Coordinates of C-alpha atoms in Angstrom, one line a residue:
Y12 CA 115.3 124.0 97.3
P13 CA 113.7 126.4 99.8
W14 CA 110.1 125.7 100.8
W15 CA 108.6 128.8 99.3
L16 CA 109.3 127.5 95.7
E17 CA 106.3 125.3 96.2
P18 CA 103.1 127.3 95.3
R19 CA 100.9 125.3 97.6
Y20 CA 102.8 126.2 100.7
R21 CA 100.7 129.2 101.8
A22 CA 97.6 129.9 103.8
G23 CA 94.5 131.6 102.3
T24 CA 90.8 131.2 101.4
T25 CA 90.9 129.7 97.9
P26 CA 91.6 126.2 96.6
G27 CA 95.3 125.5 95.9
H28 CA 96.4 126.8 99.3
D29 CA 97.9 124.2 101.7
I30 CA 96.0 125.7 104.7
L31 CA 92.5 127.0 104.1
Y32 CA 90.5 129.5 106.2
S33 CA 87.1 130.9 106.0
D34 CA 86.8 134.5 104.8
E35 CA 86.0 135.7 108.4
E36 CA 89.0 133.8 109.9
W37 CA 91.3 135.1 107.2
E38 CA 90.2 138.7 107.7
G39 CA 90.9 138.4 111.4
L40 CA 94.3 136.9 110.8
L41 CA 95.2 139.8 108.5
R42 CA 94.0 142.4 111.0
G43 CA 96.1 140.9 113.7
F44 CA 99.2 140.0 111.6
S45 CA 102.4 141.4 113.0
P46 CA 105.6 139.8 111.7
T47 CA 108.6 138.9 113.9
E48 CA 112.0 140.2 113.1
E49 CA 112.9 136.9 111.5
E50 CA 109.7 136.9 109.5
E51 CA 110.3 140.5 108.4
R52 CA 113.8 139.5 107.1
L53 CA 112.3 136.5 105.1
M54 CA 109.6 138.8 103.6
A55 CA 112.2 141.4 102.6
E56 CA 114.9 139.0 101.3
H57 CA 112.7 136.5 99.5
E58 CA 109.5 138.6 98.7
L59 CA 107.3 136.3 100.8
D60 CA 103.6 137.3 101.3
V61 CA 101.5 137.2 104.4
G62 CA 99.9 133.9 103.3
Q63 CA 103.3 132.2 103.2
I64 CA 104.3 133.5 106.6
I65 CA 101.1 132.4 108.2
W66 CA 101.6 128.9 106.6
R67 CA 105.2 128.9 108.0
R68 CA 103.9 129.7 111.5
V69 CA 101.4 126.8 111.5
K70 CA 103.8 124.3 110.0
K71 CA 106.6 125.3 112.2
S72 CA 104.4 124.9 115.3
E73 CA 103.4 121.4 114.1
Q74 CA 106.8 120.2 113.0
D75 CA 108.8 121.4 116.0
K76 CA 106.8 119.1 118.2
T77 CA 108.0 116.1 116.3
D78 CA 111.4 114.4 115.7
A79 CA 111.6 116.3 112.4
P80 CA 111.9 120.1 113.1
F81 CA 110.6 122.5 110.6
L82 CA 114.0 123.7 109.2
Q83 CA 115.0 120.1 108.7
E84 CA 112.0 119.2 106.6
Y85 CA 111.5 122.7 105.0
P86 CA 114.9 124.3 104.6
E87 CA 115.2 128.0 104.2
T88 CA 119.0 128.3 103.9
L89 CA 121.8 125.9 102.9
E90 CA 122.5 125.4 106.6
G91 CA 119.0 124.0 107.0
C92 CA 120.0 121.1 104.7
F93 CA 122.4 119.9 107.4
L94 CA 120.0 119.9 110.4
T95 CA 118.9 116.5 111.6
A96 CA 117.0 114.8 114.4
G97 CA 117.8 111.4 115.9
G98 CA 121.5 111.7 115.1
S99 CA 122.9 112.4 111.7
Y100 CA 124.0 109.3 109.9
F101 CA 126.9 111.3 108.4
A102 CA 128.2 112.7 111.7
T103 CA 130.9 111.1 113.9
P104 CA 130.7 110.9 117.7
E105 CA 133.0 113.9 118.1
G106 CA 130.4 116.0 116.4
I107 CA 131.9 116.4 113.0
N108 CA 129.3 116.6 110.3
H109 CA 130.9 115.2 107.2
L110 CA 128.3 116.8 104.9
E111 CA 129.9 120.2 105.4
Q112 CA 132.4 119.3 102.6
Y113 CA 129.6 119.7 100.1
R114 CA 128.6 123.2 101.2
H115 CA 130.9 124.7 98.5
T116 CA 130.5 122.1 95.8
L117 CA 126.7 122.4 95.2
A118 CA 125.9 123.8 91.7
P119 CA 122.9 123.7 89.3
P120 CA 123.0 121.1 86.6
K121 CA 125.0 121.9 83.4
E122 CA 121.9 121.0 81.4
I123 CA 118.4 119.5 81.8
V124 CA 117.4 117.2 79.0
D125 CA 114.2 115.3 78.1
R126 CA 116.1 112.5 76.2
V127 CA 119.6 111.3 75.5
P128 CA 121.2 111.3 72.0
G129 CA 120.4 108.2 70.0
S130 CA 117.3 107.2 72.1
S131 CA 113.6 107.8 71.5
V132 CA 112.8 107.4 75.2
V133 CA 111.4 110.7 76.7
F134 CA 112.0 111.7 80.3
P135 CA 108.9 113.5 81.7
P136 CA 109.4 116.7 83.7
P137 CA 111.5 117.6 85.6
A138 CA 113.6 115.5 83.2
L139 CA 117.2 114.4 83.4
H140 CA 119.5 116.7 85.4
V141 CA 123.1 116.4 84.0
W142 CA 126.2 117.6 85.8
Q143 CA 128.6 115.6 83.6
R144 CA 128.1 114.3 80.1
P145 CA 129.6 110.8 79.4
Q146 CA 133.3 110.9 79.0
M147 CA 135.1 108.5 76.6
G148 CA 137.0 105.8 78.4
R149 CA 135.4 106.3 81.8
P150 CA 133.4 103.7 83.7
Y151 CA 129.9 104.6 84.9
A152 CA 127.4 102.9 87.2
V153 CA 123.6 103.6 87.3
W154 CA 121.4 102.8 90.3
V155 CA 117.6 102.6 90.2
D156 CA 115.2 103.3 93.1
C157 CA 111.7 102.2 92.1
A158 CA 108.4 103.5 93.5
G159 CA 104.9 102.3 92.7
G160 CA 103.9 105.2 90.5
G161 CA 101.1 107.7 90.9
L162 CA 101.1 111.5 90.5
D163 CA 99.5 112.7 93.8
E164 CA 101.3 114.4 96.6
S165 CA 101.8 111.3 98.6
S166 CA 103.3 109.3 95.7
D167 CA 107.0 108.6 96.0
Y168 CA 109.6 109.5 93.3
S169 CA 111.2 106.8 91.2
T170 CA 114.9 107.8 90.9
I171 CA 117.8 107.0 88.5
V172 CA 121.3 108.3 89.5
V173 CA 124.5 108.0 87.5
L174 CA 128.0 107.8 89.0
D175 CA 131.3 108.4 87.3
C176 CA 133.2 105.5 89.0
A177 CA 136.6 107.0 88.3
S178 CA 136.1 110.3 90.1
M179 CA 133.2 109.1 92.3
F180 CA 131.2 112.1 91.1
I181 CA 127.4 112.1 90.5
A182 CA 127.0 112.7 86.8
A183 CA 123.2 112.8 86.4
R184 CA 119.9 112.3 88.2
L185 CA 116.4 111.6 87.1
A186 CA 113.6 111.8 89.7
I187 CA 110.0 111.4 88.4
K188 CA 106.8 109.8 89.5
V189 CA 106.3 106.8 87.2
A190 CA 105.6 103.1 87.6
P191 CA 108.5 100.5 87.5
Q192 CA 107.7 99.2 84.0
E193 CA 107.8 102.8 82.7
L194 CA 111.1 103.5 84.5
A195 CA 112.9 100.6 83.0
P196 CA 113.3 102.0 79.4
M197 CA 114.6 105.2 80.9
A198 CA 117.2 103.4 83.0
V199 CA 118.3 101.4 79.9
A200 CA 118.5 104.6 77.8
I201 CA 120.6 106.4 80.4
S202 CA 122.8 103.4 81.0
K203 CA 123.6 103.0 77.3
H204 CA 124.3 106.7 77.0
Y205 CA 126.8 106.5 79.9
N206 CA 129.2 104.0 78.2
N207 CA 126.9 101.0 78.8
A208 CA 127.1 101.6 82.5
L209 CA 126.7 98.8 85.1
L210 CA 123.0 98.9 86.1
G211 CA 122.0 98.1 89.6
G212 CA 119.1 98.4 92.0
E213 CA 117.1 96.7 94.8
R214 CA 115.1 93.7 94.0
D215 CA 112.1 94.5 96.1
A216 CA 108.5 94.3 94.8
Y217 CA 108.8 97.3 92.5
G218 CA 112.5 96.6 91.6
S219 CA 111.6 93.1 90.4
V220 CA 109.1 94.5 88.0
C221 CA 111.7 97.1 86.7
V222 CA 114.6 94.7 86.3
A223 CA 112.4 92.1 84.5
K224 CA 111.5 94.8 82.0
V225 CA 115.2 95.8 81.7
R226 CA 116.1 92.2 80.8
E227 CA 113.1 92.0 78.4
I228 CA 114.5 95.1 76.6
G229 CA 117.8 93.3 76.3
Y230 CA 120.2 95.3 78.3
K231 CA 123.1 93.1 79.4
N232 CA 125.4 95.0 81.7
I233 CA 123.3 94.3 84.9
W234 CA 124.7 94.0 88.4
Y235 CA 124.2 90.8 90.3
H236 CA 124.7 90.5 94.0
V237 CA 126.8 87.6 95.1
A238 CA 126.9 87.2 98.8
P239 CA 130.1 86.1 100.5
G240 CA 130.4 82.4 100.4
Q241 CA 127.5 82.0 98.0
V242 CA 127.9 79.1 95.6
L243 CA 126.1 78.6 92.3
S244 CA 123.9 75.5 92.2
I245 CA 123.7 73.3 89.1
K246 CA 119.9 73.3 89.8
K247 CA 119.9 77.1 89.5
P248 CA 122.9 78.2 87.5
E249 CA 121.7 81.7 87.0
L250 CA 121.6 84.3 89.7
D251 CA 118.7 86.7 90.2
P252 CA 119.7 90.2 89.1
W253 CA 120.2 93.1 91.5
G254 CA 120.1 92.4 95.2
H255 CA 117.3 91.8 97.7
P256 CA 117.0 94.7 100.3
T257 CA 117.4 92.3 103.2
Q258 CA 120.8 91.2 101.7
I259 CA 122.3 94.5 100.7
R260 CA 120.8 97.5 102.5
S261 CA 123.2 97.5 105.5
H262 CA 126.2 97.0 103.1
I263 CA 125.2 99.7 100.6
L264 CA 124.5 102.3 103.4
G265 CA 127.8 101.4 105.0
A266 CA 129.6 101.9 101.7
L267 CA 128.1 105.4 101.2
R268 CA 129.0 106.4 104.8
E269 CA 132.6 105.2 104.3
H270 CA 133.0 107.2 101.1
V271 CA 131.5 110.3 102.6
F272 CA 133.8 110.0 105.7
S273 CA 136.9 109.5 103.5
G274 CA 136.0 112.4 101.2
T275 CA 135.9 110.2 98.1
F276 CA 132.3 110.7 97.2
H277 CA 131.4 113.9 95.3
T278 CA 128.1 115.5 94.3
S279 CA 126.9 118.9 93.2
D280 CA 123.2 118.0 93.6
A281 CA 121.6 120.1 96.3
W282 CA 118.6 117.8 96.4
G283 CA 120.7 114.8 97.2
V284 CA 122.7 116.6 99.9
Q285 CA 119.5 117.8 101.4
Q286 CA 118.3 114.2 101.7
M287 CA 121.6 113.2 103.2
G288 CA 121.2 116.0 105.7
A289 CA 117.8 114.6 106.8
F290 CA 119.1 111.0 106.9
T291 CA 119.4 109.8 110.5
W292 CA 120.4 106.7 112.3
T293 CA 116.7 106.0 112.8
K294 CA 116.0 106.1 109.1
A295 CA 119.1 103.9 108.5
A296 CA 117.6 101.4 110.9
Q297 CA 114.3 101.5 109.2
K298 CA 115.9 100.9 105.9
R299 CA 117.9 98.0 107.2
H300 CA 115.0 96.2 108.9
G301 CA 112.4 97.0 106.2
L302 CA 110.3 99.2 108.5
K303 CA 107.9 101.7 107.0
E304 CA 108.9 105.3 107.5
Q305 CA 106.5 107.7 109.0
G306 CA 105.8 111.3 108.2
K307 CA 105.7 113.4 105.0
G308 CA 108.6 115.0 103.3
Q309 CA 111.2 112.6 104.5
K310 CA 112.3 111.2 101.2
D311 CA 115.6 109.3 100.8
D312 CA 115.4 107.8 97.3
I313 CA 118.5 109.7 96.2
V314 CA 120.4 108.7 99.3
M315 CA 119.6 105.1 98.6
C316 CA 120.8 105.5 95.0
Y317 CA 124.0 107.1 96.3
A318 CA 124.5 104.1 98.6
G319 CA 124.0 101.5 95.9
L320 CA 126.4 103.3 93.6
C321 CA 129.1 103.5 96.2
Y322 CA 128.7 99.7 96.7
I323 CA 129.0 98.7 93.1
A324 CA 131.5 101.4 91.9
L325 CA 134.5 99.1 92.3
Q326 CA 132.8 96.3 90.3
A327 CA 131.9 98.8 87.6
R328 CA 135.6 99.9 87.4
S329 CA 136.8 96.3 87.3
R330 CA 134.6 95.6 84.2
Y331 CA 136.2 98.5 82.4
N332 CA 139.7 99.2 81.2
T333 CA 141.4 100.1 84.5
T334 CA 144.7 100.4 86.1
S335 CA 145.7 100.7 89.8
R336 CA 145.6 104.5 89.3
G337 CA 142.1 104.6 87.8
P338 CA 140.7 104.2 84.3
A339 CA 143.2 103.6 81.5
E340 CA 143.7 106.5 79.2
P341 CA 142.4 105.7 75.7
Q342 CA 145.3 105.1 73.4
P343 CA 144.9 106.6 69.9
V344 CA 144.6 104.2 67.0
R345 CA 147.8 104.2 65.0
E346 CA 147.9 104.2 61.2
G347 CA 147.3 100.7 59.8
E348 CA 146.4 99.3 63.2
I349 CA 143.4 97.0 63.8
V350 CA 141.6 97.5 67.1
T351 CA 139.0 95.0 68.3
V352 CA 136.5 96.5 70.8
G353 CA 134.1 94.5 72.9
R354 CA 130.4 95.2 73.7
H355 CA 131.1 97.6 76.6
G356 CA 134.1 99.5 75.2
L357 CA 136.8 97.1 76.4
V358 CA 139.7 96.8 74.0
L359 CA 140.0 93.1 73.3
D360 CA 142.9 93.1 70.8
R361 CA 145.1 95.6 68.8
R362 CA 147.7 94.6 66.2
P363 CA 149.2 95.9 63.0
A364 CA 147.0 95.5 59.9
H365 CA 149.3 92.9 58.4
A366 CA 148.8 90.6 61.4
A367 CA 145.4 88.9 61.2
P368 CA 143.5 88.9 64.5
K369 CA 142.6 85.7 66.2
R370 CA 139.6 84.0 64.7
W371 CA 137.4 84.3 67.8
L372 CA 138.1 88.1 67.9
R373 CA 137.1 88.8 64.3

């Protein structure tokens, strides 16, 4: 999304402009305004006005003095999405930027919906962006990245992302500003819609509130992090759902990087690729050690969802009907055949009608 789609990003004299001037200052700026060749091109190609160009000059001067240059934080072209400072997390030492593979795969969503069939839960604007509707017989995973809520500019987005675990393709994305307890019903509705997907997330302060609400609603297919060597105790036979950030962040980020490098992770979401383009080793270290990020516009909620999904994709596939070559193709029901299907679509038993199923499968 180029920066000029945001109406606030302009200079002027009236409220609603990101940079305000007095009438006298503004008149002087207009008298002395002379666009550069690059600015003339932007004004001609994208119909930008003087207020937008002056805003660009001020912001570019500020940003280019930091570790986050203007074109990284406020992209103007697709190439701008791939600029990074501090070392791209998705580049190798020989200088290969592995995000280049997404340059020709980006596409707008097939549809944008405010609810899914069979659910009364409504998704506020900008609603659920859908690149792939749920396909019968395919395993899906859903990852939730919770924020604290709030509608002002400084508030973070709460994000839900859906992954087709067979093709490793991002099927849908919801990014809205709501509180964790409001996000939970939306996560459940989306998970149910996508073949009762495996639902994961981070169990931080906000995530704990969200997953508690998910369990209260009654959704069962929840991901649990089991650390290597972890043993269940008779004193606490039940694991806590999801995974604590200190336990999983390095693992989930490594899983995403591995899938990107191997070319097995696929997305058409320009917003997600833009966030990956701005994700540096510095940001990865901050995530791993729980440090607070500095600066505005450096969001990575979608990146963290991608990372979590790559980490749990194999487990989501293993819970579904799978073969070594991927999901098993659904077999048609033959005439006179009795098919017993479990809660998450797993075929438990199939036999001719004259042969009674086992009692525990009835």
